[in-house]
CSV table of C-alpha atoms in Angstrom, one decimal:
chain,number,residue,atom,x,y,z
A,530,UNK,CA,9.9,-4.6,-2.6
A,531,UNK,CA,7.2,-5.7,-0.2
A,532,UNK,CA,3.5,-5.1,-0.8
A,533,UNK,CA,3.4,-2.7,2.2
A,534,UNK,CA,6.3,-0.7,0.8
A,535,UNK,CA,4.5,-0.5,-2.5
A,536,UNK,CA,1.4,0.8,-0.7
A,537,UNK,CA,3.5,3.3,1.2
A,538,UNK,CA,5.2,4.5,-2.0
A,539,UNK,CA,1.9,4.9,-3.7
A,540,UNK,CA,0.4,6.9,-0.8
A,541,UNK,CA,3.5,9.2,-0.9
A,542,UNK,CA,3.1,9.7,-4.6
A,543,UNK,CA,-0.6,10.6,-4.2
A,544,UNK,CA,0.6,13.6,-2.1
A,545,UNK,CA,3.0,14.8,-4.8
A,546,UNK,CA,2.1,17.5,-7.3
A,547,UNK,CA,3.1,17.0,-10.9
A,548,UNK,CA,3.2,19.5,-13.8
A,549,UNK,CA,3.4,18.2,-17.3
A,550,UNK,CA,5.5,20.5,-19.6
A,551,UNK,CA,5.2,19.6,-23.3
A,552,UNK,CA,7.3,21.0,-26.2
A,553,UNK,CA,6.2,20.4,-29.8
A,554,UNK,CA,8.6,21.3,-32.6
A,555,UNK,CA,7.2,21.5,-36.2
A,556,UNK,CA,9.9,21.7,-38.8
A,557,UNK,CA,9.7,23.5,-42.2
A,558,UNK,CA,8.8,22.5,-45.7
A,559,UNK,CA,11.4,20.0,-47.0
A,560,UNK,CA,13.2,19.9,-43.6
A,561,UNK,CA,13.7,16.6,-41.8
A,562,UNK,CA,16.5,16.3,-39.2
A,563,UNK,CA,16.4,12.5,-39.3
A,564,UNK,CA,17.0,12.5,-43.0
A,565,UNK,CA,19.9,15.0,-42.6
A,566,UNK,CA,21.4,12.6,-40.0
A,567,UNK,CA,21.1,9.8,-42.6
A,568,UNK,CA,23.1,11.8,-45.1
A,569,UNK,CA,25.8,12.8,-42.6
A,570,UNK,CA,26.2,9.2,-41.5
A,571,UNK,CA,26.8,8.2,-45.1
A,572,UNK,CA,23.5,6.5,-45.5
A,573,UNK,CA,21.8,5.9,-48.8
A,574,UNK,CA,19.6,8.7,-50.1
A,575,UNK,CA,16.3,7.4,-51.4
A,576,UNK,CA,15.5,10.3,-53.8
A,577,UNK,CA,15.7,10.0,-57.5
A,578,UNK,CA,18.5,12.3,-58.7
A,579,UNK,CA,16.7,13.4,-61.9
A,580,UNK,CA,13.3,13.8,-60.2
A,581,UNK,CA,12.9,17.1,-58.4
A,582,UNK,CA,11.6,17.5,-54.8
A,583,UNK,CA,12.3,13.8,-53.8
A,584,UNK,CA,15.4,14.1,-51.7
A,585,UNK,CA,15.7,17.7,-50.7
A,586,UNK,CA,15.3,16.9,-47.0
A,587,UNK,CA,18.5,14.8,-47.1
A,588,UNK,CA,20.5,17.5,-48.7
A,589,UNK,CA,19.8,20.4,-46.4
A,590,UNK,CA,21.2,21.2,-42.9
A,591,UNK,CA,19.6,21.1,-39.4
A,592,UNK,CA,17.1,23.9,-38.8
A,593,UNK,CA,16.5,26.0,-35.7
A,594,UNK,CA,13.5,23.9,-34.9
A,595,UNK,CA,15.6,20.8,-34.5
A,596,UNK,CA,18.2,22.7,-32.5
A,597,UNK,CA,15.6,24.1,-30.1
A,598,UNK,CA,14.1,20.6,-29.8
A,599,UNK,CA,17.6,19.3,-28.8
A,600,UNK,CA,17.9,22.1,-26.2
A,601,UNK,CA,14.5,21.3,-24.6
A,602,UNK,CA,14.5,18.7,-21.7
A,603,UNK,CA,14.2,15.1,-23.0
A,604,UNK,CA,10.9,13.3,-22.8
A,605,UNK,CA,10.0,11.8,-19.4
A,606,UNK,CA,12.9,13.6,-17.6
A,607,UNK,CA,11.9,15.2,-14.4
A,608,UNK,CA,12.9,18.4,-12.4
A,609,UNK,CA,11.8,19.5,-8.9
A,610,UNK,CA,10.8,23.1,-8.8
A,611,UNK,CA,9.8,24.3,-5.3
A,612,UNK,CA,7.1,21.9,-4.2
A,613,UNK,CA,6.2,20.6,-7.7
A,614,UNK,CA,7.8,18.0,-9.9
A,615,UNK,CA,7.9,18.9,-13.6
A,616,UNK,CA,7.8,16.0,-16.1
A,617,UNK,CA,8.8,16.9,-19.6
A,618,UNK,CA,7.6,15.8,-23.0
A,619,UNK,CA,9.6,16.8,-26.1
A,620,UNK,CA,8.5,15.9,-29.6
A,621,UNK,CA,9.9,16.8,-33.0
A,622,UNK,CA,7.6,16.6,-36.0
A,623,UNK,CA,9.5,16.4,-39.4
A,624,UNK,CA,8.7,19.0,-42.0
A,625,UNK,CA,5.9,19.3,-44.5
A,626,UNK,CA,6.5,17.2,-47.6
A,627,UNK,CA,8.9,14.8,-45.9
A,628,UNK,CA,8.8,11.3,-44.7
A,629,UNK,CA,11.6,9.9,-42.5
A,630,UNK,CA,13.7,7.3,-44.3
A,631,UNK,CA,11.7,7.7,-47.6
A,632,UNK,CA,11.6,10.0,-50.6
A,633,UNK,CA,10.1,13.4,-50.1
A,634,UNK,CA,6.6,14.2,-51.3
A,635,UNK,CA,6.5,16.6,-54.2
A,636,UNK,CA,2.8,17.2,-53.7
A,637,UNK,CA,3.3,18.0,-50.0
A,638,UNK,CA,6.1,20.4,-50.8
A,639,UNK,CA,4.3,22.2,-53.6
A,640,UNK,CA,0.8,22.4,-52.2
A,641,UNK,CA,1.2,22.1,-48.4
A,642,UNK,CA,-1.7,19.6,-48.4
A,643,UNK,CA,-2.2,15.9,-48.5
A,644,UNK,CA,-0.7,13.1,-46.4
A,645,UNK,CA,2.4,15.1,-45.8
A,646,UNK,CA,0.8,18.6,-45.7
A,647,UNK,CA,0.3,21.1,-42.9
A,648,UNK,CA,-2.8,19.5,-41.4
A,649,UNK,CA,-1.2,16.1,-41.6
A,650,UNK,CA,1.9,17.2,-39.7
A,651,UNK,CA,-0.2,19.1,-37.1
A,652,UNK,CA,-2.3,16.0,-36.6
A,653,UNK,CA,0.9,14.0,-36.2
A,654,UNK,CA,2.0,16.2,-33.3
A,655,UNK,CA,-1.3,16.1,-31.5
A,656,UNK,CA,-1.3,12.3,-30.7
A,657,UNK,CA,2.3,12.5,-29.5
A,658,UNK,CA,1.3,15.0,-26.8
A,659,UNK,CA,-1.9,13.0,-26.1
A,660,UNK,CA,0.1,9.8,-25.6
A,661,UNK,CA,2.6,11.6,-23.3
A,662,UNK,CA,-0.3,12.8,-21.1
A,663,UNK,CA,-1.9,9.3,-21.2
A,664,UNK,CA,1.3,7.8,-19.7
A,665,UNK,CA,0.7,9.8,-16.5
A,666,UNK,CA,-3.1,9.3,-16.1
A,667,UNK,CA,-2.7,8.0,-12.5
A,668,UNK,CA,-0.5,10.9,-11.4
A,669,UNK,CA,-1.7,13.9,-9.4
A,670,UNK,CA,-1.4,16.4,-12.3
A,671,UNK,CA,-2.0,20.0,-11.2
A,672,UNK,CA,-1.7,21.5,-14.7
A,673,UNK,CA,-0.4,21.0,-18.2
A,674,UNK,CA,1.9,23.6,-19.8
A,675,UNK,CA,2.6,23.6,-23.5
A,676,UNK,CA,5.3,25.3,-25.7
A,677,UNK,CA,5.0,25.2,-29.5
A,678,UNK,CA,7.6,26.1,-32.1
A,679,UNK,CA,7.5,26.1,-35.9
A,680,UNK,CA,9.2,27.2,-39.1
A,681,UNK,CA,7.8,28.0,-42.5
A,682,UNK,CA,4.7,25.7,-43.1
A,683,UNK,CA,5.7,24.0,-39.9
A,684,UNK,CA,4.9,27.4,-38.2
A,685,UNK,CA,1.5,27.0,-39.9
A,686,UNK,CA,1.1,23.5,-38.4
A,687,UNK,CA,2.2,24.8,-35.0
A,688,UNK,CA,-0.4,27.6,-35.2
A,689,UNK,CA,-3.1,25.2,-36.2
A,690,UNK,CA,-2.2,23.0,-33.2
A,691,UNK,CA,-2.2,26.0,-30.9
A,692,UNK,CA,-5.5,27.3,-32.2
A,693,UNK,CA,-7.3,24.0,-31.6
A,694,UNK,CA,-5.7,23.5,-28.2
A,695,UNK,CA,-6.8,27.0,-27.2
A,696,UNK,CA,-10.4,26.2,-28.3
A,697,UNK,CA,-10.4,23.0,-26.2
A,698,UNK,CA,-8.2,24.2,-23.4
A,699,UNK,CA,-7.0,20.6,-23.3
A,700,UNK,CA,-4.6,18.2,-24.9
A,701,UNK,CA,-6.4,16.6,-27.8
A,702,UNK,CA,-6.1,13.9,-30.4
A,703,UNK,CA,-8.0,13.1,-33.6
A,704,UNK,CA,-10.6,10.4,-34.0
A,705,UNK,CA,-9.7,6.8,-34.8
A,706,UNK,CA,-10.5,5.3,-38.2
A,707,UNK,CA,-11.8,1.7,-37.9
A,708,UNK,CA,-11.4,-0.3,-41.0
A,709,UNK,CA,-14.4,-1.9,-42.6
A,710,UNK,CA,-14.9,-4.0,-45.7
A,711,UNK,CA,-16.6,-1.1,-47.5
A,712,UNK,CA,-14.3,1.6,-46.3
A,713,UNK,CA,-13.7,3.5,-43.1
A,714,UNK,CA,-16.1,4.0,-40.3
A,715,UNK,CA,-15.3,7.5,-39.0
A,716,UNK,CA,-16.5,6.9,-35.5
A,717,UNK,CA,-14.7,8.2,-32.4
A,718,UNK,CA,-13.7,5.5,-30.0
A,719,UNK,CA,-13.0,6.1,-26.3
A,720,UNK,CA,-9.8,4.1,-26.5
A,721,UNK,CA,-7.8,4.1,-23.3
A,722,UNK,CA,-10.0,6.8,-21.8
A,723,UNK,CA,-10.5,5.2,-18.3
A,724,UNK,CA,-9.2,7.1,-15.3
A,725,UNK,CA,-10.5,9.4,-12.6
A,726,UNK,CA,-9.9,12.6,-14.5
A,727,UNK,CA,-10.3,11.3,-18.0
A,728,UNK,CA,-13.4,12.5,-19.8
A,729,UNK,CA,-14.2,12.9,-23.5
A,730,UNK,CA,-15.2,16.2,-24.9
A,731,UNK,CA,-16.0,16.6,-28.6
A,732,UNK,CA,-15.4,19.7,-30.7
A,733,UNK,CA,-16.3,20.1,-34.4
A,734,UNK,CA,-13.5,21.9,-36.2
A,735,UNK,CA,-13.5,23.1,-39.8
A,736,UNK,CA,-13.7,20.2,-42.3
A,737,UNK,CA,-15.2,16.8,-41.6
A,738,UNK,CA,-13.0,15.9,-38.7
A,739,UNK,CA,-14.1,15.9,-35.0
A,740,UNK,CA,-11.6,15.9,-32.2
A,741,UNK,CA,-11.8,14.6,-28.7
A,742,UNK,CA,-9.8,16.0,-25.8
A,743,UNK,CA,-8.6,14.4,-22.6
A,744,UNK,CA,-7.7,15.7,-19.2
A,745,UNK,CA,-10.0,18.7,-19.8
A,746,UNK,CA,-10.6,19.0,-16.1
A,747,UNK,CA,-6.9,19.8,-15.5
A,748,UNK,CA,-5.9,23.3,-16.4
A,749,UNK,CA,-4.0,23.3,-19.7
A,750,UNK,CA,-2.3,26.4,-21.0
A,751,UNK,CA,-0.1,27.4,-23.9
A,752,UNK,CA,3.0,29.0,-22.4
A,753,UNK,CA,5.1,30.1,-25.3
A,754,UNK,CA,4.7,30.0,-29.1
A,755,UNK,CA,7.9,30.6,-31.1
A,756,UNK,CA,7.6,30.9,-34.9
A,757,UNK,CA,10.1,31.4,-37.7
A,758,UNK,CA,8.7,33.1,-40.8
A,759,UNK,CA,5.2,31.6,-41.1
A,760,UNK,CA,4.6,30.7,-44.8
A,761,UNK,CA,1.3,28.7,-45.2
A,762,UNK,CA,1.4,28.7,-49.0
A,763,UNK,CA,-1.4,26.2,-49.2
A,764,UNK,CA,-3.3,25.2,-52.3
A,765,UNK,CA,-6.0,22.6,-52.7
A,766,UNK,CA,-7.1,21.7,-56.2
A,767,UNK,CA,-9.7,19.4,-54.8
A,768,UNK,CA,-11.4,22.5,-53.5
A,769,UNK,CA,-10.7,24.6,-56.6
A,770,UNK,CA,-7.9,26.5,-54.8
A,771,UNK,CA,-5.0,26.4,-57.2
A,772,UNK,CA,-3.0,29.3,-55.9
A,773,UNK,CA,-0.6,29.2,-52.8
A,774,UNK,CA,-0.3,33.0,-53.0
A,775,UNK,CA,-3.6,33.9,-51.4
A,776,UNK,CA,-4.9,34.2,-47.8
A,777,UNK,CA,-7.2,31.1,-48.2
A,778,UNK,CA,-5.8,28.2,-46.1
A,779,UNK,CA,-8.7,25.8,-46.2
A,780,UNK,CA,-9.1,23.9,-43.0
A,781,UNK,CA,-5.8,25.2,-41.5
A,782,UNK,CA,-6.6,27.5,-38.5
A,783,UNK,CA,-3.8,30.1,-38.3
A,784,UNK,CA,-5.4,32.9,-36.2
A,785,UNK,CA,-3.7,33.4,-32.9
A,786,UNK,CA,-5.8,35.6,-30.6
A,787,UNK,CA,-3.9,37.9,-28.3
A,788,UNK,CA,-3.5,36.1,-24.9
A,789,UNK,CA,-3.5,32.6,-26.5
A,790,UNK,CA,-0.2,32.1,-24.7
A,791,UNK,CA,0.4,32.9,-21.1
A,792,UNK,CA,3.9,34.3,-21.7
A,793,UNK,CA,4.7,35.3,-25.3
A,794,UNK,CA,4.0,34.6,-29.0
A,795,UNK,CA,7.2,35.5,-30.9
A,796,UNK,CA,7.4,35.6,-34.7
A,797,UNK,CA,10.8,36.2,-36.3
A,798,UNK,CA,10.5,37.1,-40.0
A,799,UNK,CA,12.8,37.6,-43.0
A,800,UNK,CA,13.5,41.0,-44.5
A,801,UNK,CA,15.1,39.6,-47.6
A,802,UNK,CA,12.4,37.2,-48.6
A,803,UNK,CA,10.3,38.3,-51.6
A,804,UNK,CA,9.1,35.2,-53.4
A,805,UNK,CA,5.4,35.5,-54.4
A,806,UNK,CA,4.7,32.0,-53.2
A,807,UNK,CA,6.2,32.8,-49.8
A,808,UNK,CA,3.6,35.3,-48.5
A,809,UNK,CA,4.0,35.9,-44.7
A,810,UNK,CA,1.2,35.3,-42.3
A,811,UNK,CA,1.6,37.8,-39.5
A,812,UNK,CA,0.7,37.3,-35.8
A,813,UNK,CA,-0.5,40.9,-35.6
A,814,UNK,CA,-3.7,42.6,-36.8
A,815,UNK,CA,-1.5,45.4,-38.2
A,816,UNK,CA,1.6,43.5,-39.5
A,817,UNK,CA,5.2,44.6,-39.8
A,818,UNK,CA,6.4,46.1,-43.1
A,819,UNK,CA,9.6,44.1,-42.9
A,820,UNK,CA,11.7,46.1,-45.3
A,821,UNK,CA,14.1,47.1,-42.6
A,822,UNK,CA,14.8,45.7,-39.1
A,823,UNK,CA,11.6,46.3,-37.1
A,824,UNK,CA,9.9,45.1,-33.9
A,825,UNK,CA,6.2,45.5,-33.4
A,826,UNK,CA,4.0,44.3,-30.6
A,827,UNK,CA,0.3,43.7,-29.9
A,828,UNK,CA,-0.4,42.5,-26.3
A,829,UNK,CA,2.1,39.8,-25.7
A,830,UNK,CA,2.6,39.1,-29.4
A,831,UNK,CA,6.0,40.2,-30.7
A,832,UNK,CA,6.9,40.3,-34.4
A,833,UNK,CA,10.4,41.1,-35.4
A,834,UNK,CA,12.1,41.4,-38.8
A,835,UNK,CA,15.6,40.2,-39.2
A,836,UNK,CA,18.1,40.3,-42.0
A,837,UNK,CA,18.0,37.2,-44.2
A,838,UNK,CA,15.8,35.2,-46.5
A,839,UNK,CA,13.4,32.5,-45.4
A,840,UNK,CA,15.9,29.8,-44.4
A,841,UNK,CA,18.4,32.4,-43.1
A,842,UNK,CA,15.8,32.8,-40.3
A,843,UNK,CA,14.6,29.3,-39.8
A,844,UNK,CA,17.8,27.5,-40.8
A,845,UNK,CA,18.6,24.7,-43.1
A,846,UNK,CA,21.0,26.2,-45.6
A,847,UNK,CA,24.3,24.4,-46.1
A,848,UNK,CA,27.4,26.6,-46.5
A,849,UNK,CA,29.0,26.7,-49.9
A,850,UNK,CA,28.8,28.1,-53.4
A,851,UNK,CA,25.5,28.9,-55.0
A,852,UNK,CA,24.1,29.6,-58.5
A,853,UNK,CA,20.9,31.5,-59.2
A,854,UNK,CA,19.0,32.0,-62.4
A,855,UNK,CA,18.1,35.7,-62.4
A,856,UNK,CA,15.9,35.5,-65.5
A,857,UNK,CA,15.4,38.1,-68.2
A,858,UNK,CA,14.4,41.1,-66.2
A,859,UNK,CA,17.2,43.7,-66.3
A,860,UNK,CA,16.2,44.9,-62.8
A,861,UNK,CA,17.2,41.5,-61.3
A,862,UNK,CA,20.8,42.0,-62.2
A,863,UNK,CA,20.8,45.6,-61.1
A,864,UNK,CA,19.2,44.6,-57.8
A,865,UNK,CA,21.6,41.8,-57.1
A,866,UNK,CA,24.5,44.2,-57.7
A,867,UNK,CA,22.9,47.0,-55.6
A,868,UNK,CA,22.3,44.6,-52.8
A,869,UNK,CA,25.9,43.6,-52.7
A,870,UNK,CA,25.3,39.9,-53.2
A,871,UNK,CA,28.7,39.4,-54.8
A,872,UNK,CA,30.4,42.3,-53.0
A,873,UNK,CA,32.0,45.2,-54.7
A,874,UNK,CA,31.8,44.8,-58.5
A,875,UNK,CA,34.2,45.8,-61.3
A,876,UNK,CA,33.0,47.4,-64.5
A,877,UNK,CA,31.5,44.6,-66.7
A,878,UNK,CA,33.7,42.8,-69.2
A,879,UNK,CA,31.6,42.4,-72.4
A,880,UNK,CA,32.3,40.4,-75.6
A,881,UNK,CA,30.3,39.3,-78.6
A,882,UNK,CA,30.1,35.6,-79.0
A,883,UNK,CA,28.7,33.2,-81.7
A,884,UNK,CA,25.7,34.0,-83.7
A,885,UNK,CA,22.3,33.2,-82.2
A,886,UNK,CA,19.6,32.8,-84.8
A,887,UNK,CA,21.5,35.2,-87.2
A,888,UNK,CA,22.1,37.7,-84.4
A,889,UNK,CA,25.2,38.4,-82.3
A,890,UNK,CA,25.1,37.5,-78.7
A,891,UNK,CA,26.6,40.0,-76.2
A,892,UNK,CA,27.9,38.4,-73.0
A,893,UNK,CA,28.8,40.7,-70.1
A,894,UNK,CA,30.4,39.5,-66.9
A,895,UNK,CA,30.3,41.5,-63.7
A,896,UNK,CA,33.2,40.2,-61.5
A,897,UNK,CA,32.8,40.7,-57.7
A,898,UNK,CA,34.5,40.0,-54.5
A,899,UNK,CA,32.4,36.9,-53.9
A,900,UNK,CA,31.4,35.7,-57.4
A,901,UNK,CA,30.2,36.9,-60.7
A,902,UNK,CA,27.0,37.7,-62.7
A,903,UNK,CA,26.9,36.7,-66.3
A,904,UNK,CA,24.3,38.4,-68.6
A,905,UNK,CA,23.6,37.4,-72.2
A,906,UNK,CA,21.6,39.5,-74.6
A,907,UNK,CA,20.6,39.9,-78.2
A,908,UNK,CA,19.8,43.4,-79.5
A,909,UNK,CA,19.8,44.6,-75.9
A,910,UNK,CA,17.2,42.0,-75.0
A,911,UNK,CA,18.4,39.8,-72.1
A,912,UNK,CA,17.7,36.1,-72.6
A,913,UNK,CA,19.8,34.7,-69.8
A,914,UNK,CA,21.4,36.0,-66.6
A,915,UNK,CA,23.0,33.9,-63.8
A,916,UNK,CA,24.6,34.8,-60.5
A,917,UNK,CA,27.4,32.6,-59.1
A,918,UNK,CA,28.5,33.2,-55.6
A,919,UNK,CA,31.7,31.6,-54.5
A,920,UNK,CA,30.6,31.0,-50.9
A,921,UNK,CA,27.5,31.8,-48.9
A,922,UNK,CA,27.7,30.9,-45.2
A,923,UNK,CA,24.7,29.1,-43.6
A,924,UNK,CA,25.5,30.5,-40.1
A,925,UNK,CA,23.3,33.6,-40.3
A,926,UNK,CA,20.4,31.5,-39.0
A,927,UNK,CA,22.2,31.2,-35.7
A,928,UNK,CA,21.4,34.8,-35.0
A,929,UNK,CA,17.7,34.1,-35.2
A,930,UNK,CA,18.2,31.0,-33.1
A,931,UNK,CA,19.9,33.0,-30.4
A,932,UNK,CA,17.1,35.6,-30.6
A,933,UNK,CA,14.3,33.1,-30.3
A,934,UNK,CA,16.2,31.3,-27.5
A,935,UNK,CA,16.5,34.5,-25.6
A,936,UNK,CA,12.8,35.3,-25.9
A,937,UNK,CA,11.9,31.8,-24.8
A,938,UNK,CA,14.3,31.7,-21.8
A,939,UNK,CA,13.0,35.1,-20.6
A,940,UNK,CA,9.5,33.5,-20.8
A,941,UNK,CA,10.6,30.6,-18.5
A,942,UNK,CA,10.8,28.0,-21.3
A,943,UNK,CA,13.1,25.3,-19.9
A,944,UNK,CA,15.9,25.5,-22.6
A,945,UNK,CA,19.5,24.6,-22.0
A,946,UNK,CA,21.6,27.8,-22.2
A,947,UNK,CA,23.6,28.4,-25.4
A,948,UNK,CA,26.1,30.8,-23.7
A,949,UNK,CA,24.7,34.1,-24.7
A,950,UNK,CA,26.6,36.5,-22.4
A,951,UNK,CA,23.5,38.2,-21.0
A,952,UNK,CA,21.3,35.1,-20.9
A,953,UNK,CA,20.4,33.2,-17.8
A,954,UNK,CA,18.8,29.7,-18.0
A,955,UNK,CA,15.5,29.0,-16.3
A,956,UNK,CA,16.7,25.8,-14.6
A,957,UNK,CA,19.5,25.3,-12.1
A,958,UNK,CA,22.2,22.8,-12.7
A,959,UNK,CA,21.6,22.8,-16.4
A,960,UNK,CA,23.3,20.1,-18.5
A,961,UNK,CA,25.8,21.1,-21.1
A,962,UNK,CA,24.7,22.2,-24.5
A,963,UNK,CA,24.5,18.9,-26.5
A,964,UNK,CA,24.8,20.6,-29.8
A,965,UNK,CA,27.4,23.3,-29.0
A,966,UNK,CA,29.0,23.4,-32.4
A,967,UNK,CA,25.7,23.8,-34.1
A,968,UNK,CA,24.7,26.9,-32.0
A,969,UNK,CA,27.9,28.8,-32.0
A,970,UNK,CA,28.1,32.2,-33.7
A,971,UNK,CA,31.1,32.8,-36.0
A,972,UNK,CA,33.5,35.3,-34.7
A,973,UNK,CA,32.8,37.9,-37.4
A,974,UNK,CA,29.1,37.7,-36.6
A,975,UNK,CA,29.3,38.0,-32.9
A,976,UNK,CA,29.0,41.8,-32.7
A,977,UNK,CA,26.2,41.7,-35.2
A,978,UNK,CA,24.5,39.0,-33.1
A,979,UNK,CA,24.8,41.3,-30.0
A,980,UNK,CA,23.4,44.2,-31.9
A,981,UNK,CA,20.5,42.1,-33.1
A,982,UNK,CA,20.0,40.8,-29.6
A,983,UNK,CA,19.7,44.4,-28.3
A,984,UNK,CA,17.9,45.8,-31.4
A,985,UNK,CA,20.8,48.1,-32.2
A,986,UNK,CA,21.5,49.3,-35.8
A,987,UNK,CA,24.3,47.7,-37.9
A,988,UNK,CA,27.1,49.7,-39.4
A,989,UNK,CA,27.5,50.1,-43.1
A,990,UNK,CA,30.4,47.6,-43.1
A,991,UNK,CA,28.4,45.0,-41.1
A,992,UNK,CA,25.5,45.3,-43.5
A,993,UNK,CA,27.9,44.8,-46.5
A,994,UNK,CA,29.3,41.7,-44.8
A,995,UNK,CA,25.8,40.2,-44.4
A,996,UNK,CA,24.9,41.0,-48.0
A,997,UNK,CA,28.1,39.6,-49.5
A,998,UNK,CA,28.6,36.5,-47.5
A,999,UNK,CA,25.6,35.5,-45.4
A,1000,UNK,CA,22.2,36.5,-46.9
A,1001,UNK,CA,20.9,34.0,-49.5
A,1002,UNK,CA,19.2,35.0,-52.7
A,1003,UNK,CA,16.1,32.7,-52.3
A,1004,UNK,CA,14.2,34.1,-55.3
A,1005,UNK,CA,15.1,33.0,-58.8
A,1006,UNK,CA,13.6,32.5,-62.2
A,1007,UNK,CA,12.0,29.1,-61.6
A,1008,UNK,CA,8.7,27.6,-60.9
A,1009,UNK,CA,7.7,28.4,-57.3
A,1010,UNK,CA,10.6,30.7,-56.5
A,1011,UNK,CA,9.9,33.8,-58.7
A,1012,UNK,CA,9.9,37.1,-56.9
A,1013,UNK,CA,6.9,39.4,-56.6
A,1014,UNK,CA,6.5,41.9,-59.4
A,1015,UNK,CA,7.0,44.8,-56.9
A,1016,UNK,CA,10.0,43.2,-55.3
A,1017,UNK,CA,8.2,43.5,-52.0
A,1018,UNK,CA,6.9,40.6,-49.9
A,1019,UNK,CA,3.2,40.0,-49.5
A,1020,UNK,CA,2.2,40.1,-45.9
A,1021,UNK,CA,-1.2,39.0,-44.5
A,1022,UNK,CA,-2.6,40.1,-41.1
A,1023,UNK,CA,-3.2,37.6,-38.3
């Protein structure tokens, strides 16, 4: 191409209008799509089998965050819309407590802090957006639009990112650390900041970290925030916060003011989650109760309670048999039976077994349609109870996926359609769904999906089906997974 043609091409480009549309997808605690792919490809799992919390991310399934990431336009793809050209950025940030290709971090998964904690993952997403914008420094950018999605502690990371972005009204990145013999010099360097519209603006955020923003002269606005069951659950022993059960989240900024997103802020939450370490952080000043299906709004914030436990909403459960330690509380067995977790139950079969410290052990088995509950007691005092379910399907999370997808598409988020019958994509000539088999609704759930989509009540039989085959029992008698004493979830306001 001649020099004159290059000049002509440049002069034409200077008259073009470009919009940068960025999607950031923060996965949940112990969720890492790259590590799931390693397992599915038959790769070696680096975790130590007898050491807990080191390979969980390899043994789960893809979450709704990864699926939405795959349905968003690929990075650097372009689309002409009227007289503007959209350029897309699409970035997936692996879940809290995980490291791609390496063992998981027990500290990150337990505390939500440290090098693989909530702040670390939020700060990993920020530079990716910054670098994407940097690639188009010479373009005539009229505005920057941002969509943010998150699940579990990843939802907390997404909220922190959105909160800071809203403060700056610009794409931002953290300071650079410059190595010195005696440690780190925490100075902020104006690296690659040249360009007509590139200025540095500093903002002090909680903690000891300052942030700089770029492109702050170009309008930057959050468009859509989509959250699945925000569970911050952050503890910081270094700051004498030893409990993940409170509303103290340290330097993580979770508040989302009404109007922070131009379109919507949507929060899908779990009715059947009741672990005391899994308190919900609402997006409303007056939160949902979340004991039954419920939709509540405040401005353009929408919070909706769906059937399922934590990962039945955000995804990640593999289908298959499960075994849960119900502990020694008699109400745990009664509740599991009443909730229909193993379906209809026969009268218990009881027998007395070998002596236990000079006492007779009474073992009762409750046989159900989809498993059994075994309870052992001495002198009517339960010392062991387990629930085995023959099969629990992981597909319930597809309903929450379809629900979030519908909210996003109605808010002009550029997602590929997933064939919901009353759903219309925002872009013409959409490519085919690249993960069709991972977004399909099982036939027996299709009517339930439609009812959920339209906020219609379920029949008794539909509720029984969910209880028996699809809703997981996430709470159990083990460290970090014990239920609240009341059996009701703790919910904190926005």
